[in-house]
Coordinates of C-alpha atoms and ligand atoms in Angstrom, one line a residue:
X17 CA -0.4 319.9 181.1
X18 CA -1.0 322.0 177.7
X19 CA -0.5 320.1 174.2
X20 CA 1.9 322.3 172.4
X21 CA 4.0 321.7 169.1
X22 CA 7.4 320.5 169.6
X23 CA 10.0 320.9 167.1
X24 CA 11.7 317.7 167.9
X25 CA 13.5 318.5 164.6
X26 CA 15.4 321.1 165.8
X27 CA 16.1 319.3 169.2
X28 CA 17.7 316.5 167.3
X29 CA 21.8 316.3 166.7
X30 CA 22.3 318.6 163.5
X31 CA 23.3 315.6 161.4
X32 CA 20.0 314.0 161.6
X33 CA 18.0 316.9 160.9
X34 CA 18.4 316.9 157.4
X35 CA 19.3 312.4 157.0
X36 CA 16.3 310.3 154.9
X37 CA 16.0 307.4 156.3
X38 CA 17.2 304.3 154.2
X39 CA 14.8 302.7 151.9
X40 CA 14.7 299.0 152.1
X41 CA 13.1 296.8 149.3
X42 CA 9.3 296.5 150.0
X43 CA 8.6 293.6 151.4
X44 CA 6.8 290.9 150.1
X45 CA 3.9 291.1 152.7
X46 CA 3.4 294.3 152.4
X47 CA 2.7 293.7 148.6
X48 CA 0.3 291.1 149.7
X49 CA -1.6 293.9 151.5
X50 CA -1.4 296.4 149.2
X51 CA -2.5 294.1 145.9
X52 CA -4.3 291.4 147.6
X53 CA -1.8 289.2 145.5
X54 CA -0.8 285.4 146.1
X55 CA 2.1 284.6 143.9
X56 CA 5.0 287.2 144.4
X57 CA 8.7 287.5 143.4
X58 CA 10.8 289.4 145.4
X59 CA 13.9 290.4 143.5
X60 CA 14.7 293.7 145.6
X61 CA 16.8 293.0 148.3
X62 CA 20.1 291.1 146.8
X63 CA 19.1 288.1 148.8
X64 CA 20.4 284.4 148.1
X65 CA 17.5 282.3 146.2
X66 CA 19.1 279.3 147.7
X67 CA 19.0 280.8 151.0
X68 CA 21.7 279.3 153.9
X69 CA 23.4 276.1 153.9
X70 CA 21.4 273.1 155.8
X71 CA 24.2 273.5 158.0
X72 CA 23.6 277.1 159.5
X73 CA 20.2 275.6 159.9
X74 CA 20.7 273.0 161.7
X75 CA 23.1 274.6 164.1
X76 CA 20.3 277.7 164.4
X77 CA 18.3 275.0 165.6
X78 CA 20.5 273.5 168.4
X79 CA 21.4 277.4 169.5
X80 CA 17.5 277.6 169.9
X81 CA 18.2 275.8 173.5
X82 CA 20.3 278.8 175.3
X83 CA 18.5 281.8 174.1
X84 CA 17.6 282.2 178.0
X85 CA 21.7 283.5 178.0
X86 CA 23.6 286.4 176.5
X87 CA 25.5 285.8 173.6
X88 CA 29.5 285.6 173.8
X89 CA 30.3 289.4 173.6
X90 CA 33.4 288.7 172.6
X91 CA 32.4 286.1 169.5
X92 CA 35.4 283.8 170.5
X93 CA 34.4 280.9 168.5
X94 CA 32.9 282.9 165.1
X95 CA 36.1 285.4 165.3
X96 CA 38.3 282.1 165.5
X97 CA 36.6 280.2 162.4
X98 CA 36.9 283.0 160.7
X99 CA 40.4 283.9 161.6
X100 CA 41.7 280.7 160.5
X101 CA 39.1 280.8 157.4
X102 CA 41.1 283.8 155.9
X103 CA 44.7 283.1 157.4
X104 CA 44.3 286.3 159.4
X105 CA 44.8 286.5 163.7
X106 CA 41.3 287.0 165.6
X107 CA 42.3 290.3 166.9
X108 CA 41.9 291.8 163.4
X109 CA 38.3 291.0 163.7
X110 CA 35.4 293.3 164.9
X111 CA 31.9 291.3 164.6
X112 CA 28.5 293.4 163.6
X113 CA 25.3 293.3 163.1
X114 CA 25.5 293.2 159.8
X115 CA 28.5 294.7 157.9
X116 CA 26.0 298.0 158.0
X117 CA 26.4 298.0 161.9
X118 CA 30.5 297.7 161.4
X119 CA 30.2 300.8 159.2
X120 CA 28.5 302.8 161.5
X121 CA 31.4 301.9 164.2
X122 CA 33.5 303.3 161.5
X123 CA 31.5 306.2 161.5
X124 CA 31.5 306.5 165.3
X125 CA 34.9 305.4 166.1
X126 CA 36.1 308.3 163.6
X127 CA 34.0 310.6 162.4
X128 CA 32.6 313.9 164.3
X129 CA 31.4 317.3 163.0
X130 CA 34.9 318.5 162.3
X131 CA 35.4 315.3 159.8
X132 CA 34.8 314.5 156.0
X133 CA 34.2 311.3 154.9
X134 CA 34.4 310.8 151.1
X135 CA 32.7 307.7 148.5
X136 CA 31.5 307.9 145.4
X137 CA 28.1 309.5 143.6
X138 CA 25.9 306.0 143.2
X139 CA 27.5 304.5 146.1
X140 CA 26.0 302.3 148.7
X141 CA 23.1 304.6 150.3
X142 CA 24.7 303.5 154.1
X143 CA 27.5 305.9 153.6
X144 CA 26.1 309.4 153.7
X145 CA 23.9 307.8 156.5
X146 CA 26.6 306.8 158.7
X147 CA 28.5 310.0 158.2
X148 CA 25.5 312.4 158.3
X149 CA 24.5 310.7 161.6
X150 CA 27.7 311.6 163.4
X151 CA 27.3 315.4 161.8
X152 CA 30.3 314.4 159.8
X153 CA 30.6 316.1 155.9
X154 CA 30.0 313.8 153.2
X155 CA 32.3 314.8 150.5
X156 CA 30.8 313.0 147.1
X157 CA 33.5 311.8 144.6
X158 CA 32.4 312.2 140.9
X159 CA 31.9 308.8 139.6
X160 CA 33.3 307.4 136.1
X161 CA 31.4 308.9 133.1
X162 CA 29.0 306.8 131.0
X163 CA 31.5 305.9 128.4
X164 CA 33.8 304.3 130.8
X165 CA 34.5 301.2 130.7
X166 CA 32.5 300.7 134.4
X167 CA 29.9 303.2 133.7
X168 CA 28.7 304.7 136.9
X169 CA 31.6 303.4 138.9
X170 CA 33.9 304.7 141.6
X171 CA 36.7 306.9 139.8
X172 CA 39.8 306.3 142.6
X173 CA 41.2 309.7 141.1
X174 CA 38.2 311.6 141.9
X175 CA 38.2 309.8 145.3
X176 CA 41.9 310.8 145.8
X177 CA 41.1 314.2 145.0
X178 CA 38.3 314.6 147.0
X179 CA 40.4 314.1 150.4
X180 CA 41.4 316.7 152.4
X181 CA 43.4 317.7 155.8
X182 CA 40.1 317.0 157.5
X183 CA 38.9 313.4 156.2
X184 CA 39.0 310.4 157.8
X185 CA 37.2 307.9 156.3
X186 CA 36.5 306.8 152.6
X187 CA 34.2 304.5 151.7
X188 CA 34.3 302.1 148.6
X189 CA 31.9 299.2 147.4
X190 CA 33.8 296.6 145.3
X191 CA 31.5 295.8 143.5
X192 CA 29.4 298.5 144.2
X193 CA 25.7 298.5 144.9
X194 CA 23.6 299.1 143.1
X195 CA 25.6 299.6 139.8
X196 CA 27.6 296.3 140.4
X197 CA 30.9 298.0 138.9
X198 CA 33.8 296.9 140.6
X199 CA 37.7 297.6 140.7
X200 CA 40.8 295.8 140.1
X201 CA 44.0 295.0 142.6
X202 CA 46.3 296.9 140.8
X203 CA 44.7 300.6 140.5
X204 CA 42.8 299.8 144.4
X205 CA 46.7 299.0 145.8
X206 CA 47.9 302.1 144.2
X207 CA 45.3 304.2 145.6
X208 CA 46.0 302.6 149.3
X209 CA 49.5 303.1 149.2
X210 CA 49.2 306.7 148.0
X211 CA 46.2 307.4 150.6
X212 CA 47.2 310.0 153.5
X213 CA 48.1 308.3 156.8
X214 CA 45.1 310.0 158.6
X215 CA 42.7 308.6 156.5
X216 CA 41.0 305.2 156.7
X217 CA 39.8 303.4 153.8
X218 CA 36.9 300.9 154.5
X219 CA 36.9 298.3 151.2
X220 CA 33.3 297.0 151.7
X221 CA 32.7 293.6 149.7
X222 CA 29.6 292.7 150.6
X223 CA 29.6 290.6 147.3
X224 CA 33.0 289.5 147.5
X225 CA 32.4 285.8 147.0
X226 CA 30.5 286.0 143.9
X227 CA 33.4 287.7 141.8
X228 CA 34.9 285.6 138.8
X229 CA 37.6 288.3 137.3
X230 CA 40.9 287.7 137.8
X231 CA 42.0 291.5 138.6
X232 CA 39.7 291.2 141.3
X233 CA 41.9 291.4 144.5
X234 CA 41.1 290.1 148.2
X235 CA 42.1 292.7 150.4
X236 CA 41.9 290.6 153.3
X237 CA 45.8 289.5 152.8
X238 CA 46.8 293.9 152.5
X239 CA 45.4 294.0 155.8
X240 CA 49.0 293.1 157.5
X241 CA 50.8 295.2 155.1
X242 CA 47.7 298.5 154.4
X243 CA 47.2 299.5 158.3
X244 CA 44.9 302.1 157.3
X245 CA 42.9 299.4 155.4
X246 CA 39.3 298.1 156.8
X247 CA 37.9 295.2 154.8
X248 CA 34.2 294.6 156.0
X249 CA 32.3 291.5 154.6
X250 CA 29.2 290.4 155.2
X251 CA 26.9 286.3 155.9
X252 CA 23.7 288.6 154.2
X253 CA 24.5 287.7 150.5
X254 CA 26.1 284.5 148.8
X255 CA 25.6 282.9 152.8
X256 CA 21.8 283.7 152.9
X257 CA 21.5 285.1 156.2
X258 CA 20.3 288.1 155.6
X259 CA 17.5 288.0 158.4
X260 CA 20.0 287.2 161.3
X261 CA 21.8 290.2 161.0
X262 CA 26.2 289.3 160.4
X263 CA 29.1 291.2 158.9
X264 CA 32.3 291.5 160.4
X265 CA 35.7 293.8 159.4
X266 CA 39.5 292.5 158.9
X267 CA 41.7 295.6 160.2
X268 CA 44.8 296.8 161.9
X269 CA 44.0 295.2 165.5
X270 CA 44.4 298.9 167.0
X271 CA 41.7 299.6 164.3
X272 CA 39.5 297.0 165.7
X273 CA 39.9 298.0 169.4
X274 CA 38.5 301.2 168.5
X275 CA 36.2 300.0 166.9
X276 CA 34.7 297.8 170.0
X277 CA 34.8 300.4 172.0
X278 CA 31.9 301.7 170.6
X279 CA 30.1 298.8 170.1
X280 CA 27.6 297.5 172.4
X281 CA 28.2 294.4 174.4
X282 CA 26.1 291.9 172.6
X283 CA 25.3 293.8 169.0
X284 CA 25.6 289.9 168.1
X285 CA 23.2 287.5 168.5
X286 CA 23.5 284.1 169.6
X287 CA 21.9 282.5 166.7
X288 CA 23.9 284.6 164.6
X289 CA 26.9 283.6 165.7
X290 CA 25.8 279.9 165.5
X291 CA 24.3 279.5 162.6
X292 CA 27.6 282.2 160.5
X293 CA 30.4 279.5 161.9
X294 CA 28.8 276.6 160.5
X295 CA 27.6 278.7 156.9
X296 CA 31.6 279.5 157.1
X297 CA 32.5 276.0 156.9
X298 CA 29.8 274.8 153.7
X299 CA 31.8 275.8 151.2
X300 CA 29.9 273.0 149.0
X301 CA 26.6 275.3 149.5
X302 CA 28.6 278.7 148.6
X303 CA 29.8 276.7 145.5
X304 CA 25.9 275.8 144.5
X305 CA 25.2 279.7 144.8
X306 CA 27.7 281.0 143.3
X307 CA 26.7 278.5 140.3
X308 CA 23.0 279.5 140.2
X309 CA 24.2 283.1 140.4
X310 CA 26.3 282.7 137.3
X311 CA 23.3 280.9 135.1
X312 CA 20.8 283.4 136.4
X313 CA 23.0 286.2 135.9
X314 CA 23.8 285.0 132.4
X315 CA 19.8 284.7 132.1
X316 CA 19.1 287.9 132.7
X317 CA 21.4 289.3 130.4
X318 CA 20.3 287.2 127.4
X319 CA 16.4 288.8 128.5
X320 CA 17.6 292.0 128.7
X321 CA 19.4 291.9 125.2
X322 CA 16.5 290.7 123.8
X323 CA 14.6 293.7 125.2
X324 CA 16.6 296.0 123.8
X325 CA 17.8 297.1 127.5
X326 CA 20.9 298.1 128.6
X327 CA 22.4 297.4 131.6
X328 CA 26.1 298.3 133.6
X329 CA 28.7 295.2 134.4
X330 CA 28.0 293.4 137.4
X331 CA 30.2 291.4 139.3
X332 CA 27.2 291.1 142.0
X333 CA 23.7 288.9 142.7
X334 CA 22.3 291.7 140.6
X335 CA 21.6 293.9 137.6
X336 CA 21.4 297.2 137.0
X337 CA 19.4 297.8 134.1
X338 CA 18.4 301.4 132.0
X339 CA 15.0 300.8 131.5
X340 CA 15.3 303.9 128.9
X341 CA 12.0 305.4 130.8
X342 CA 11.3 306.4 134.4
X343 CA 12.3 303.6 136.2
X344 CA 9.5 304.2 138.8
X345 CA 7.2 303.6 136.2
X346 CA 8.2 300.0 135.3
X347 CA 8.8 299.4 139.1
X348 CA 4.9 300.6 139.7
X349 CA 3.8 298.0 136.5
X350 CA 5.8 295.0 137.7
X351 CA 4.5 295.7 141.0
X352 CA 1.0 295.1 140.0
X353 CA 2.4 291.9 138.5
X354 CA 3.5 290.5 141.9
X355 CA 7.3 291.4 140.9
X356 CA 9.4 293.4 143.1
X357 CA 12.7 294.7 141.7
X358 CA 14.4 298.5 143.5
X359 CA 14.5 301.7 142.0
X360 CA 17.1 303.5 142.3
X361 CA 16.5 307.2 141.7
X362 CA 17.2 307.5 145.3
X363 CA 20.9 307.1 143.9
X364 CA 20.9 309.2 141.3
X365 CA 20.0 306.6 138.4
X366 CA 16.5 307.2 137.6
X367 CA 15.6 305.4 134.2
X368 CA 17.6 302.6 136.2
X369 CA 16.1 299.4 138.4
X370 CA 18.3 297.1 140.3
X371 CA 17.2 293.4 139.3
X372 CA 18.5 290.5 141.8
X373 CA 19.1 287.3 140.6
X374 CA 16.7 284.7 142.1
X375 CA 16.0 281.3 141.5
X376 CA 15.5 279.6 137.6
X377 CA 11.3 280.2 138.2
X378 CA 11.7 283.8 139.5
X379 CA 13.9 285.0 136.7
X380 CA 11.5 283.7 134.2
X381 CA 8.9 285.5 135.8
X382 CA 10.4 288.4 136.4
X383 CA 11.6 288.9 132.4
X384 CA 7.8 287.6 131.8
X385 CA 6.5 290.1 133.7
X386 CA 9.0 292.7 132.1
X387 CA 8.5 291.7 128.6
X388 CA 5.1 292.7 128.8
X389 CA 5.3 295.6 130.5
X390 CA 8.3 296.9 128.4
X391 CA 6.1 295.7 125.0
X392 CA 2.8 296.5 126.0
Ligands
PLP427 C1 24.0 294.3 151.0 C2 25.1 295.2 151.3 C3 25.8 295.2 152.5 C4 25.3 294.2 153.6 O1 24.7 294.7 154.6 P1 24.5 293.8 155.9 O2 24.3 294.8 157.0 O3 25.7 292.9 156.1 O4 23.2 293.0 155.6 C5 26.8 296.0 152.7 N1 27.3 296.7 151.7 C6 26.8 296.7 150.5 C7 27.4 297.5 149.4 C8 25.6 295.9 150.3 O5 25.1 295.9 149.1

């Protein structure tokens, strides 16, 4: 048999010709490598410094016993804690692999090449993935203006008036990543209530729990009344379980039946499962983070004052901060410091880097680090 070129690219479904893959935060081993460094602070990822509650732990650890079976396809007991966690009936529940696997049943529940799905410029890079994938249209919503008030942040009225007879999906991050800008009840309610009844709106708060602003809605409880509305949320921030892979969505039931349609049989892991019912239940743990958050936040923002920096309002684990130079640049020097923050050119903010708030010795090394880098 001859070797002979093959354009695999042109043999693969038209949307992922032209999709870039997402780009994670490097990982600290790979820093290792690269540097031949010991001592490294990985701020890149949005992760929990506390990580998960003793709890999740120790039921991880009793799971460990029936790994030799499939997991409960159906999540029964995870889909009933969490039904009775948010007051809402287990049928409104679609479990995922992460909230990013419940967005791409979105995508493939709704979406096809003769669809739009609309979110914002500086949104969540797992949109235009998700859509682009199915060979859906990304339509890209101008975002709010500098001056505003949430600089960066999703403008409702652009999203409005980017949906057309053919969209059926929008996408919004409250808060968003990686600006942290987020919206309030009042204006997000309006927006629902005037959205077309062929489109679906997927709220994603993947930072829900670490909001403190009292126009901040929970969308869960519009579910009932909003049947067009998908809230997804997510055990990979304030829960620390980022590594075992659970999100879920709070929908119409009819909305979640399609939706498990096209999910596979066991996108869930056992462990997961285990080890997201008993995080659920913590709520002394969630309290702890969402304290350290607050401090480190506040920590951060007293360094970056000091520096001169600006950065955009965050509701999140994480700051966006103008570094008022390439941000590549100061990404490559922290780097060599054994610091990893993300750039974020990649969303159209390039003198920007998005700084996650770790624990009281990490965020002393990482404005450390930055101090010198910034003044040297
Ligand atoms: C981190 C993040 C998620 C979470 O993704 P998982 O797949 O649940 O780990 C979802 N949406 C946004 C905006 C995020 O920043």
């Amino acid at each position: 048999m001859s070797v002979h070129q093959c354009d695999f690219v042109s043999l693969a479904a038209p949307g992922v010709r032209t999709l870039k893959p997402y780009q994670p935060g490097k990982p600290e081993s790979e820093l290792r490598r690269e540097y031949g460094l010991s001592q490294i602070v990985k701020l890149a990822s949005n992760e929990s410094p506390l990580g998960p509650s003793p709890m999740a732990v120790a039921a991880l650890q009793n799971q460990i016993q029936g790994l030799a079976r499939y997991p409960d396809g159906n999540g029964h007991d995870l889909k009933a804690a969490l039904a009775s966690f948010h007051g809402v009936r287990p049928s409104t529940i679609t479990l995922g692999n992460g909230s990013n696997d419940v967005l791409e049943l979105v995508g493939r529940a709704f979406l096809t090449p003769d669809h739009e799905s609309v979110f914002s410029e500086h949104a969540f890079a797992v949109y235009p993935l998700v859509t682009m994938a199915t060979g859906a249209v990304a339509r890209v919503a101008t975002a709010n203006p500098v001056s505003h008030k949430m600089p960066y942040g999703h403008d409702l009225a652009a999203i409005a008036a980017s949906i057309g007879g053919r969209t059926r999906v929008v996408f919004i991050a409250n808060p968003n990543n990686p600006t942290g800008t987020w919206l309030a009840g009042d204006v997000l309610r309006s927006f629902l209530d005037n959205v077309p009844d062929h489109v679906l709106v997927v709220i994603d708060e993947a930072y829900f729990e670490y909001v403190n602003d009292t126009g901040y809605p929970n969308t869960v409880s519009w579910v009932e009344q909003v049947p067009n509305l998908i809230v997804t949320r997510t055990f990979s921030k304030i829960y620390g379980l980022a590594g075992l892979r659970i999100g879920y969505a709070v929908s119409h039931p009819d909305v979640a039946d399609l939706l498990n349609r096209v999910r596979q049989p066991f996108n869930v892991n056992s462990l997961a499962q285990a080890a997201a019912e008993a995080a659920l239940q913590d709520t002394a743990h969630i309290r702890r983070c969402l304290e350290a958050n607050r401090t480190g936040l506040h920590r951060l923002r007293v360094a970056m004052d000091l520096l001169d920096l600006r950065y955009l309002p965050s509701q999140g684990n994480f700051l966006c901060v103008d570094m008022g130079r390439q941000g590549s640049d100061v990404y490559a020097a922290l780097l060599e410091k054994g610091i990893i923050v993300r750039p974020v050119d990649n969303y159209g903010l390039p003198q920007f880097l998005r700084i996650t708030v770790g624990t009281e010795w990490e965020n002393e090394r990482l404005i450390e680090a930055l101090t010198e880098v910034i003044k040297g």
